[in-house]
PDB file of C-alpha atoms in Angstrom:
ATOM      1  CA  MET A  20       0.000   0.000   0.000  1.00 53.00           C
ATOM      2  CA  ASN A  21       1.273   3.489  -0.853  1.00 64.00           C
ATOM      3  CA  THR A  22       1.847   5.126   2.551  1.00 75.00           C
ATOM      4  CA  LEU A  23       1.884   8.594   0.965  1.00 78.00           C
ATOM      5  CA  ASN A  24      -1.721   8.154  -0.206  1.00 86.00           C
ATOM      6  CA  VAL A  25      -2.752   6.769   3.192  1.00 91.00           C
ATOM      7  CA  ALA A  26      -1.134   9.726   4.967  1.00 92.00           C
ATOM      8  CA  ASP A  27      -2.927  12.163   2.637  1.00 93.00           C
ATOM      9  CA  ASP A  28      -6.305  10.511   3.291  1.00 96.00           C
ATOM     10  CA  TYR A  29      -5.797  10.504   7.064  1.00 96.00           C
ATOM     11  CA  ILE A  30      -4.834  14.203   7.006  1.00 96.00           C
ATOM     12  CA  ARG A  31      -7.923  14.996   4.911  1.00 96.00           C
ATOM     13  CA  ALA A  32     -10.129  12.966   7.262  1.00 96.00           C
ATOM     14  CA  VAL A  33      -9.036  15.112  10.205  1.00 95.00           C
ATOM     15  CA  GLY A  34      -9.181  18.319   8.140  1.00 94.00           C
ATOM     16  CA  GLY A  35     -12.739  17.517   7.077  1.00 92.00           C
ATOM     17  CA  GLY A  36     -13.892  16.746  10.613  1.00 90.00           C
ATOM     18  CA  HIS A  37     -14.380  13.026   9.962  1.00 91.00           C
ATOM     19  CA  SER A  38     -11.826  12.047  12.599  1.00 91.00           C
ATOM     20  CA  THR A  39     -10.516  13.751  15.718  1.00 91.00           C
ATOM     21  CA  SER A  40      -6.841  12.850  15.387  1.00 93.00           C
ATOM     22  CA  ALA A  41      -4.184  11.274  13.215  1.00 95.00           C
ATOM     23  CA  ILE A  42      -0.587  10.313  13.961  1.00 95.00           C
ATOM     24  CA  ILE A  43       1.941  10.458  11.120  1.00 95.00           C
ATOM     25  CA  LEU A  44       5.072   8.467  11.971  1.00 93.00           C
ATOM     26  CA  GLY A  45       8.265   8.076   9.959  1.00 89.00           C
ATOM     27  CA  ARG A  46      11.996   8.609   9.805  1.00 85.00           C
ATOM     28  CA  SER A  47      13.241  12.183   9.924  1.00 84.00           C
ATOM     29  CA  GLY A  48      13.554  14.291   6.800  1.00 82.00           C
ATOM     30  CA  THR A  49      10.928  12.479   4.724  1.00 85.00           C
ATOM     31  CA  GLY A  50       8.629  15.484   4.381  1.00 84.00           C
ATOM     32  CA  LYS A  51       5.947  14.608   6.933  1.00 90.00           C
ATOM     33  CA  SER A  52       5.458  18.242   7.957  1.00 90.00           C
ATOM     34  CA  PHE A  53       5.613  19.567   4.394  1.00 85.00           C
ATOM     35  CA  ARG A  54       3.075  16.999   3.234  1.00 88.00           C
ATOM     36  CA  THR A  55       0.687  17.657   6.122  1.00 93.00           C
ATOM     37  CA  ILE A  56       0.645  21.412   5.531  1.00 91.00           C
ATOM     38  CA  LYS A  57       0.333  20.967   1.750  1.00 88.00           C
ATOM     39  CA  VAL A  58      -2.679  18.629   2.051  1.00 93.00           C
ATOM     40  CA  LEU A  59      -4.455  20.887   4.560  1.00 94.00           C
ATOM     41  CA  GLN A  60      -3.952  23.845   2.230  1.00 92.00           C
ATOM     42  CA  GLU A  61      -5.341  21.783  -0.657  1.00 90.00           C
ATOM     43  CA  GLU A  62      -8.408  21.212   1.538  1.00 92.00           C
ATOM     44  CA  GLY A  63      -8.936  24.974   1.697  1.00 92.00           C
ATOM     45  CA  LEU A  64      -7.437  25.622   5.133  1.00 93.00           C
ATOM     46  CA  SER A  65      -4.836  28.319   5.749  1.00 91.00           C
ATOM     47  CA  LEU A  66      -2.199  28.639   8.451  1.00 89.00           C
ATOM     48  CA  SER A  67      -3.785  30.390  11.421  1.00 80.00           C
ATOM     49  CA  THR A  68      -3.003  34.074  11.957  1.00 68.00           C
ATOM     50  CA  THR A  69      -4.815  36.763  13.881  1.00 53.00           C
ATOM     51  CA  GLY A  70      -7.957  38.166  12.325  1.00 49.00           C
ATOM     52  CA  GLU A  71      -8.919  35.110  10.267  1.00 58.00           C
ATOM     53  CA  GLU A  72     -11.938  32.851  10.647  1.00 65.00           C
ATOM     54  CA  LYS A  73     -10.528  30.099  12.829  1.00 73.00           C
ATOM     55  CA  ASP A  74     -12.795  27.400  11.379  1.00 78.00           C
ATOM     56  CA  LYS A  75     -11.068  27.904   8.030  1.00 86.00           C
ATOM     57  CA  CYS A  76      -7.574  27.703   9.525  1.00 92.00           C
ATOM     58  CA  PHE A  77      -5.149  25.234  10.998  1.00 94.00           C
ATOM     59  CA  GLY A  78      -2.780  25.942  13.856  1.00 92.00           C
ATOM     60  CA  TYR A  79       0.827  24.820  13.981  1.00 93.00           C
ATOM     61  CA  ILE A  80       2.716  24.024  17.201  1.00 92.00           C
ATOM     62  CA  SER A  81       6.254  22.701  17.528  1.00 88.00           C
ATOM     63  CA  GLY A  82       6.449  19.811  19.977  1.00 82.00           C
ATOM     64  CA  HIS A  83       9.926  20.968  21.012  1.00 85.00           C
ATOM     65  CA  CYS A  84       8.483  22.718  24.058  1.00 87.00           C
ATOM     66  CA  THR A  85       7.533  22.097  27.660  1.00 89.00           C
ATOM     67  CA  PRO A  86       4.015  20.837  28.446  1.00 91.00           C
ATOM     68  CA  LEU A  87       3.202  24.295  29.875  1.00 91.00           C
ATOM     69  CA  GLN A  88       4.353  26.054  26.703  1.00 91.00           C
ATOM     70  CA  PHE A  89       2.325  23.555  24.669  1.00 92.00           C
ATOM     71  CA  TYR A  90      -0.783  24.202  26.799  1.00 92.00           C
ATOM     72  CA  ASN A  91      -0.437  27.977  26.325  1.00 92.00           C
ATOM     73  CA  GLU A  92      -0.023  27.552  22.546  1.00 91.00           C
ATOM     74  CA  MET A  93      -2.956  25.146  22.400  1.00 91.00           C
ATOM     75  CA  TYR A  94      -5.198  27.777  23.991  1.00 92.00           C
ATOM     76  CA  LYS A  95      -4.343  30.205  21.182  1.00 89.00           C
ATOM     77  CA  HIS A  96      -5.456  27.609  18.584  1.00 89.00           C
ATOM     78  CA  LYS A  97      -8.446  26.145  20.431  1.00 88.00           C
ATOM     79  CA  GLU A  98     -10.900  27.353  17.764  1.00 88.00           C
ATOM     80  CA  SER A  99      -8.875  26.289  14.714  1.00 91.00           C
ATOM     81  CA  ARG A 100     -10.316  23.517  12.559  1.00 92.00           C
ATOM     82  CA  VAL A 101      -7.102  21.498  12.920  1.00 94.00           C
ATOM     83  CA  VAL A 102      -3.966  21.797  15.038  1.00 94.00           C
ATOM     84  CA  VAL A 103      -0.740  20.286  13.707  1.00 95.00           C
ATOM     85  CA  ILE A 104       1.682  19.301  16.468  1.00 94.00           C
ATOM     86  CA  ASP A 105       5.073  18.759  14.866  1.00 93.00           C
ATOM     87  CA  ASP A 106       7.998  16.813  16.377  1.00 89.00           C
ATOM     88  CA  VAL A 107       5.690  15.567  19.104  1.00 89.00           C
ATOM     89  CA  ASP A 108       8.223  12.972  20.321  1.00 86.00           C
ATOM     90  CA  SER A 109       9.324  15.111  23.302  1.00 84.00           C
ATOM     91  CA  LEU A 110       5.738  15.597  24.500  1.00 88.00           C
ATOM     92  CA  PHE A 111       5.185  11.839  24.328  1.00 86.00           C
ATOM     93  CA  ALA A 112       8.270  11.429  26.540  1.00 85.00           C
ATOM     94  CA  SER A 113       6.721  13.617  29.269  1.00 88.00           C
ATOM     95  CA  LYS A 114       4.085  12.315  31.672  1.00 90.00           C
ATOM     96  CA  VAL A 115       2.359  15.717  31.767  1.00 91.00           C
ATOM     97  CA  GLY A 116       2.623  16.104  27.981  1.00 91.00           C
ATOM     98  CA  LEU A 117       1.132  12.659  27.492  1.00 91.00           C
ATOM     99  CA  GLY A 118      -1.747  13.552  29.785  1.00 91.00           C
ATOM    100  CA  LEU A 119      -2.527  16.656  27.729  1.00 92.00           C
ATOM    101  CA  LEU A 120      -2.411  14.724  24.447  1.00 92.00           C
ATOM    102  CA  ARG A 121      -4.714  12.078  25.908  1.00 91.00           C
ATOM    103  CA  GLU A 122      -7.242  14.762  26.900  1.00 91.00           C
ATOM    104  CA  LEU A 123      -7.125  16.292  23.415  1.00 90.00           C
ATOM    105  CA  THR A 124      -7.778  12.942  21.693  1.00 88.00           C
ATOM    106  CA  TRP A 125     -10.244  11.605  24.279  1.00 81.00           C
ATOM    107  CA  SER A 126     -13.425  11.781  22.206  1.00 67.00           C
ATOM    108  CA  ASN A 127     -13.996  10.570  18.662  1.00 61.00           C
ATOM    109  CA  THR A 128     -16.443  13.441  18.046  1.00 62.00           C
ATOM    110  CA  GLY A 129     -17.405  16.668  19.749  1.00 69.00           C
ATOM    111  CA  SER A 130     -15.581  18.839  22.233  1.00 82.00           C
ATOM    112  CA  ARG A 131     -12.892  17.899  24.707  1.00 89.00           C
ATOM    113  CA  ILE A 132     -11.576  19.649  27.814  1.00 90.00           C
ATOM    114  CA  ALA A 133      -7.882  20.482  28.139  1.00 91.00           C
ATOM    115  CA  SER A 134      -6.656  21.247  31.656  1.00 91.00           C
ATOM    116  CA  TYR A 135      -3.454  22.266  33.410  1.00 90.00           C
ATOM    117  CA  ARG A 136      -3.145  22.827  37.140  1.00 85.00           C
ATOM    118  CA  SER A 137      -0.332  25.204  38.069  1.00 81.00           C
ATOM    119  CA  SER A 138       0.252  28.336  40.135  1.00 76.00           C
ATOM    120  CA  THR A 139       3.124  29.512  37.953  1.00 79.00           C
ATOM    121  CA  LYS A 140       2.904  32.992  36.461  1.00 80.00           C
ATOM    122  CA  HIS A 141       3.848  31.441  33.104  1.00 83.00           C
ATOM    123  CA  LEU A 142       0.403  29.887  32.755  1.00 87.00           C
ATOM    124  CA  GLN A 143      -1.184  32.205  30.173  1.00 88.00           C
ATOM    125  CA  ALA A 144      -4.426  30.253  29.667  1.00 90.00           C
ATOM    126  CA  PRO A 145      -7.348  29.282  31.913  1.00 91.00           C
ATOM    127  CA  SER A 146      -6.815  26.189  34.051  1.00 90.00           C
ATOM    128  CA  SER A 147      -9.214  24.398  31.680  1.00 92.00           C
ATOM    129  CA  PHE A 148     -10.844  25.164  28.353  1.00 92.00           C
ATOM    130  CA  GLU A 149     -12.941  23.497  25.669  1.00 91.00           C
ATOM    131  CA  VAL A 150     -11.355  22.304  22.430  1.00 90.00           C
ATOM    132  CA  ASN A 151     -13.178  21.299  19.240  1.00 88.00           C
ATOM    133  CA  SER A 152     -10.169  21.054  16.920  1.00 91.00           C
ATOM    134  CA  GLY A 153      -8.890  17.991  15.161  1.00 92.00           C
ATOM    135  CA  PHE A 154      -5.255  17.068  15.779  1.00 94.00           C
ATOM    136  CA  ILE A 155      -2.460  15.800  13.566  1.00 96.00           C
ATOM    137  CA  LEU A 156       0.541  14.578  15.530  1.00 95.00           C
ATOM    138  CA  ILE A 157       3.848  14.217  13.663  1.00 95.00           C
ATOM    139  CA  ALA A 158       6.674  12.124  15.125  1.00 92.00           C
ATOM    140  CA  ASN A 159       9.706  10.086  14.124  1.00 90.00           C
ATOM    141  CA  LYS A 160       8.984   7.263  16.545  1.00 86.00           C
ATOM    142  CA  LEU A 161       6.771   6.700  19.571  1.00 82.00           C
ATOM    143  CA  LEU A 162       7.619   4.808  22.711  1.00 79.00           C
ATOM    144  CA  ARG A 163       5.058   2.191  23.654  1.00 81.00           C
ATOM    145  CA  ASN A 164       3.294   2.292  27.011  1.00 85.00           C
ATOM    146  CA  ALA A 165      -0.322   2.164  28.204  1.00 88.00           C
ATOM    147  CA  THR A 166      -0.945   5.907  27.797  1.00 87.00           C
ATOM    148  CA  VAL A 167       0.692   6.115  24.363  1.00 89.00           C
ATOM    149  CA  ASP A 168      -1.251   3.057  23.252  1.00 90.00           C
ATOM    150  CA  SER A 169      -4.513   4.671  24.398  1.00 90.00           C
ATOM    151  CA  ILE A 170      -3.747   7.735  22.247  1.00 91.00           C
ATOM    152  CA  ARG A 171      -2.824   5.532  19.278  1.00 91.00           C
ATOM    153  CA  SER A 172      -6.036   3.536  19.657  1.00 91.00           C
ATOM    154  CA  ARG A 173      -8.120   6.733  19.293  1.00 90.00           C
ATOM    155  CA  SER A 174      -6.170   8.031  16.307  1.00 93.00           C
ATOM    156  CA  LEU A 175      -5.621   7.190  12.660  1.00 95.00           C
ATOM    157  CA  VAL A 176      -2.001   6.000  12.615  1.00 94.00           C
ATOM    158  CA  CYS A 177       0.105   6.010   9.438  1.00 93.00           C
ATOM    159  CA  GLU A 178       3.642   4.633   9.308  1.00 89.00           C
ATOM    160  CA  PHE A 179       5.030   7.043   6.707  1.00 83.00           C
ATOM    161  CA  ASN A 180       7.896   5.346   4.858  1.00 82.00           C
ATOM    162  CA  PRO A 181       8.229   6.787   1.347  1.00 85.00           C
ATOM    163  CA  THR A 182      10.490   5.066  -1.147  1.00 85.00           C
ATOM    164  CA  ASN A 183      13.417   6.948  -2.669  1.00 86.00           C
ATOM    165  CA  ALA A 184      11.393   7.390  -5.869  1.00 87.00           C
ATOM    166  CA  GLU A 185       8.498   8.910  -3.906  1.00 87.00           C
ATOM    167  CA  LEU A 186      10.904  11.188  -2.048  1.00 87.00           C
ATOM    168  CA  THR A 187      12.545  12.462  -5.214  1.00 89.00           C
ATOM    169  CA  ALA A 188       9.104  13.065  -6.770  1.00 88.00           C
ATOM    170  CA  ASP A 189       8.319  15.271  -3.769  1.00 87.00           C
ATOM    171  CA  PHE A 190      11.704  16.985  -4.192  1.00 90.00           C
ATOM    172  CA  ILE A 191      10.554  18.089  -7.657  1.00 92.00           C
ATOM    173  CA  LYS A 192       7.243  19.414  -6.294  1.00 88.00           C
ATOM    174  CA  VAL A 193       9.016  21.368  -3.557  1.00 88.00           C
ATOM    175  CA  ALA A 194      11.575  22.746  -6.020  1.00 92.00           C
ATOM    176  CA  GLU A 195       8.763  23.985  -8.265  1.00 89.00           C
ATOM    177  CA  LYS A 196       6.758  25.715  -5.535  1.00 83.00           C
ATOM    178  CA  SER A 197       9.222  26.769  -2.848  1.00 83.00           C
ATOM    179  CA  GLU A 198      11.287  29.927  -2.829  1.00 85.00           C
ATOM    180  CA  PHE A 199      15.004  29.882  -2.027  1.00 91.00           C
ATOM    181  CA  LYS A 200      16.782  33.220  -1.999  1.00 91.00           C
ATOM    182  CA  GLY A 201      19.395  33.464  -4.728  1.00 93.00           C
ATOM    183  CA  LEU A 202      18.170  30.528  -6.836  1.00 95.00           C
ATOM    184  CA  SER A 203      15.695  30.522  -9.696  1.00 95.00           C
ATOM    185  CA  ARG A 204      12.997  27.888 -10.163  1.00 95.00           C
ATOM    186  CA  GLU A 205      15.104  26.310 -12.924  1.00 96.00           C
ATOM    187  CA  GLU A 206      18.148  26.088 -10.663  1.00 96.00           C
ATOM    188  CA  ARG A 207      16.137  24.557  -7.819  1.00 96.00           C
ATOM    189  CA  LEU A 208      14.708  21.971 -10.201  1.00 96.00           C
ATOM    190  CA  GLU A 209      18.146  21.239 -11.640  1.00 96.00           C
ATOM    191  CA  THR A 210      19.565  20.369  -8.223  1.00 96.00           C
ATOM    192  CA  ALA A 211      16.490  18.261  -7.339  1.00 95.00           C
ATOM    193  CA  CYS A 212      16.834  16.285 -10.582  1.00 95.00           C
ATOM    194  CA  PHE A 213      20.575  15.894 -10.023  1.00 96.00           C
ATOM    195  CA  LEU A 214      19.964  14.410  -6.555  1.00 94.00           C
ATOM    196  CA  SER A 215      17.384  12.048  -8.023  1.00 92.00           C
ATOM    197  CA  GLU A 216      19.800  10.881 -10.711  1.00 94.00           C
ATOM    198  CA  LYS A 217      22.883  10.443  -8.509  1.00 94.00           C
ATOM    199  CA  SER A 218      21.376   8.956  -5.350  1.00 93.00           C
ATOM    200  CA  SER A 219      20.681   5.300  -4.616  1.00 92.00           C
ATOM    201  CA  VAL A 220      18.883   3.257  -1.977  1.00 91.00           C
ATOM    202  CA  ALA A 221      22.235   3.014  -0.168  1.00 93.00           C
ATOM    203  CA  THR A 222      22.614   6.792   0.132  1.00 93.00           C
ATOM    204  CA  ILE A 223      22.936   7.822   3.783  1.00 89.00           C
ATOM    205  CA  ASP A 224      20.498  10.454   5.120  1.00 83.00           C
ATOM    206  CA  PHE A 225      18.745  10.989   1.806  1.00 88.00           C
ATOM    207  CA  ASN A 226      15.928  13.337   2.763  1.00 88.00           C
ATOM    208  CA  PHE A 227      14.517  16.857   2.449  1.00 88.00           C
ATOM    209  CA  ARG A 228      17.435  18.234   4.429  1.00 89.00           C
ATOM    210  CA  THR A 229      19.705  16.956   1.657  1.00 93.00           C
ATOM    211  CA  LEU A 230      17.685  19.017  -0.824  1.00 93.00           C
ATOM    212  CA  ILE A 231      18.056  22.191   1.266  1.00 93.00           C
ATOM    213  CA  LYS A 232      21.810  21.605   1.664  1.00 95.00           C
ATOM    214  CA  SER A 233      22.141  21.110  -2.090  1.00 96.00           C
ATOM    215  CA  TRP A 234      20.509  24.513  -2.663  1.00 96.00           C
ATOM    216  CA  GLN A 235      22.829  26.116  -0.130  1.00 97.00           C
ATOM    217  CA  LEU A 236      25.851  24.657  -1.920  1.00 97.00           C
ATOM    218  CA  MET A 237      24.569  25.668  -5.346  1.00 97.00           C
ATOM    219  CA  LYS A 238      24.084  29.246  -4.151  1.00 96.00           C
ATOM    220  CA  TYR A 239      27.585  29.238  -2.628  1.00 97.00           C
ATOM    221  CA  ALA A 240      29.087  27.865  -5.851  1.00 97.00           C
ATOM    222  CA  LYS A 241      27.324  30.551  -7.912  1.00 96.00           C
ATOM    223  CA  GLU A 242      28.662  33.316  -5.708  1.00 96.00           C
ATOM    224  CA  LYS A 243      32.224  31.926  -5.739  1.00 97.00           C
ATOM    225  CA  GLY A 244      32.315  30.988  -9.421  1.00 96.00           C
ATOM    226  CA  LYS A 245      32.697  27.282  -8.634  1.00 96.00           C
ATOM    227  CA  GLU A 246      31.153  24.176 -10.205  1.00 97.00           C
ATOM    228  CA  TRP A 247      28.218  23.126  -8.031  1.00 97.00           C
ATOM    229  CA  LYS A 248      27.827  19.468  -9.030  1.00 97.00           C
ATOM    230  CA  PRO A 249      30.970  18.121  -7.287  1.00 96.00           C
ATOM    231  CA  LEU A 250      29.919  19.932  -4.112  1.00 97.00           C
ATOM    232  CA  VAL A 251      26.393  18.527  -4.188  1.00 97.00           C
ATOM    233  CA  SER A 252      27.736  15.063  -5.054  1.00 96.00           C
ATOM    234  CA  SER A 253      29.717  15.161  -1.803  1.00 96.00           C
ATOM    235  CA  LEU A 254      26.404  15.051   0.081  1.00 96.00           C
ATOM    236  CA  LEU A 255      25.523  11.662  -1.413  1.00 95.00           C
ATOM    237  CA  VAL A 256      27.568   9.279   0.704  1.00 94.00           C
ATOM    238  CA  GLU A 257      26.711   5.580   0.438  1.00 94.00           C
ATOM    239  CA  ASP A 258      26.418   3.080   3.249  1.00 94.00           C
ATOM    240  CA  GLU A 259      28.970   0.495   2.130  1.00 94.00           C
ATOM    241  CA  GLU A 260      27.195  -2.502   3.646  1.00 94.00           C
ATOM    242  CA  MET A 261      23.878  -1.468   2.151  1.00 95.00           C
ATOM    243  CA  ALA A 262      25.534  -0.981  -1.242  1.00 95.00           C
ATOM    244  CA  THR A 263      27.066  -4.464  -0.949  1.00 96.00           C
ATOM    245  CA  VAL A 264      23.726  -6.088  -0.143  1.00 96.00           C
ATOM    246  CA  LYS A 265      21.992  -4.180  -2.960  1.00 95.00           C
ATOM    247  CA  ALA A 266      24.624  -5.378  -5.438  1.00 95.00           C
ATOM    248  CA  LEU A 267      24.114  -8.963  -4.265  1.00 96.00           C
ATOM    249  CA  MET A 268      20.331  -8.578  -4.564  1.00 95.00           C
ATOM    250  CA  ASP A 269      20.837  -7.424  -8.165  1.00 95.00           C
ATOM    251  CA  SER A 270      23.076 -10.417  -8.956  1.00 95.00           C
ATOM    252  CA  ASN A 271      20.127 -12.829  -9.387  1.00 89.00           C
ATOM    253  CA  TRP A 272      22.007 -15.382  -7.302  1.00 95.00           C
ATOM    254  CA  PRO A 273      19.949 -17.555  -4.940  1.00 96.00           C
ATOM    255  CA  VAL A 274      19.550 -15.820  -1.587  1.00 95.00           C
ATOM    256  CA  SER A 275      21.591 -18.539   0.110  1.00 95.00           C
ATOM    257  CA  GLU A 276      24.530 -17.720  -2.191  1.00 96.00           C
ATOM    258  CA  GLN A 277      24.064 -13.988  -1.598  1.00 96.00           C
ATOM    259  CA  ILE A 278      24.335 -14.585   2.155  1.00 96.00           C
ATOM    260  CA  LYS A 279      27.499 -16.692   1.720  1.00 95.00           C
ATOM    261  CA  GLU A 280      29.126 -13.962  -0.367  1.00 96.00           C
ATOM    262  CA  TYR A 281      28.015 -11.268   2.070  1.00 95.00           C
ATOM    263  CA  SER A 282      29.523 -13.219   4.989  1.00 95.00           C
ATOM    264  CA  LYS A 283      32.763 -13.662   3.030  1.00 94.00           C
ATOM    265  CA  LEU A 284      32.974  -9.938   2.286  1.00 94.00           C
ATOM    266  CA  THR A 285      31.919  -8.569   5.673  1.00 94.00           C
ATOM    267  CA  GLY A 286      32.332 -11.357   8.221  1.00 95.00           C
ATOM    268  CA  LYS A 287      28.688 -10.895   9.248  1.00 95.00           C
ATOM    269  CA  GLY A 288      25.819 -13.363   9.216  1.00 94.00           C
ATOM    270  CA  ARG A 289      22.409 -13.939   7.714  1.00 94.00           C
ATOM    271  CA  ARG A 290      20.510 -11.951  10.358  1.00 95.00           C
ATOM    272  CA  THR A 291      22.387  -8.757   9.452  1.00 96.00           C
ATOM    273  CA  PHE A 292      21.960  -9.510   5.741  1.00 95.00           C
ATOM    274  CA  TYR A 293      18.173  -9.852   6.100  1.00 96.00           C
ATOM    275  CA  ARG A 294      17.942  -6.719   8.255  1.00 95.00           C
ATOM    276  CA  ILE A 295      19.713  -4.670   5.587  1.00 95.00           C
ATOM    277  CA  MET A 296      17.694  -6.319   2.810  1.00 95.00           C
ATOM    278  CA  LYS A 297      14.478  -5.332   4.572  1.00 92.00           C
ATOM    279  CA  LYS A 298      15.701  -1.731   4.866  1.00 89.00           C
ATOM    280  CA  ILE A 299      16.533  -1.655   1.164  1.00 92.00           C
ATOM    281  CA  LYS A 300      13.132  -3.035   0.139  1.00 90.00           C
ATOM    282  CA  GLN A 301      11.423  -0.291   2.150  1.00 83.00           C
ATOM    283  CA  ARG A 302      13.226   2.285  -0.002  1.00 86.00           C
ATOM    284  CA  LEU A 303      12.558   0.639  -3.365  1.00 82.00           C
TER     285      LEU A 303
END
């Protein structure tokens, strides 16, 4: 199943009020945040700012905050149609943060009550307030415990693992629509296509951050009168073991012979071979 399509449908379900919450999980740099915002905007919602009709907006909160900071921010967005909570991993690691997230996802429909008991002067919201928003939680990975599992059970959960081909297709879309000071649309597209052509499933840390770094290097090269391609190529470092396994997979040898050759080359066994093979197949 195409996890990109599933993620899009889950985001739309929350944006349209059909579901209270969705959790989008996946390795860092795969465009989870970009995709979430893009789909919500396609659904006719705009990023919340003062003076707009909240029901036509979505709020955005970074999860890199304390539970108190999160509670204060949540109060500001309590009337938004949807609230996107990005990098929510740290809130899931906090007992108080987990409690807040559980309150916000408690009901499948209708309003919920968020509450925070504290005498600190930093509390900028009432001790409790009503929330009708839908929530989209974005994380790299979630720990498993009873409270986390209760939040997962109430939410649409998508394990977002795009293939390299899907990633590079998104690179092209971002290059076409995003601005980057000092580079034209054609130059942005040229670097995105170059990354697509020169990368492989064995490329380490191949993600949206690679695209941004490639634009930074292209801009630098332009300003210094240098050739940009060698600089951008330096970003595409291969995992040697993964490259070895991929070459063996392409050999058409029986798997048993691939494992023997892998063990001869690396001194490692079948368990490691299968683990790397699984990782490669997820990217194909």
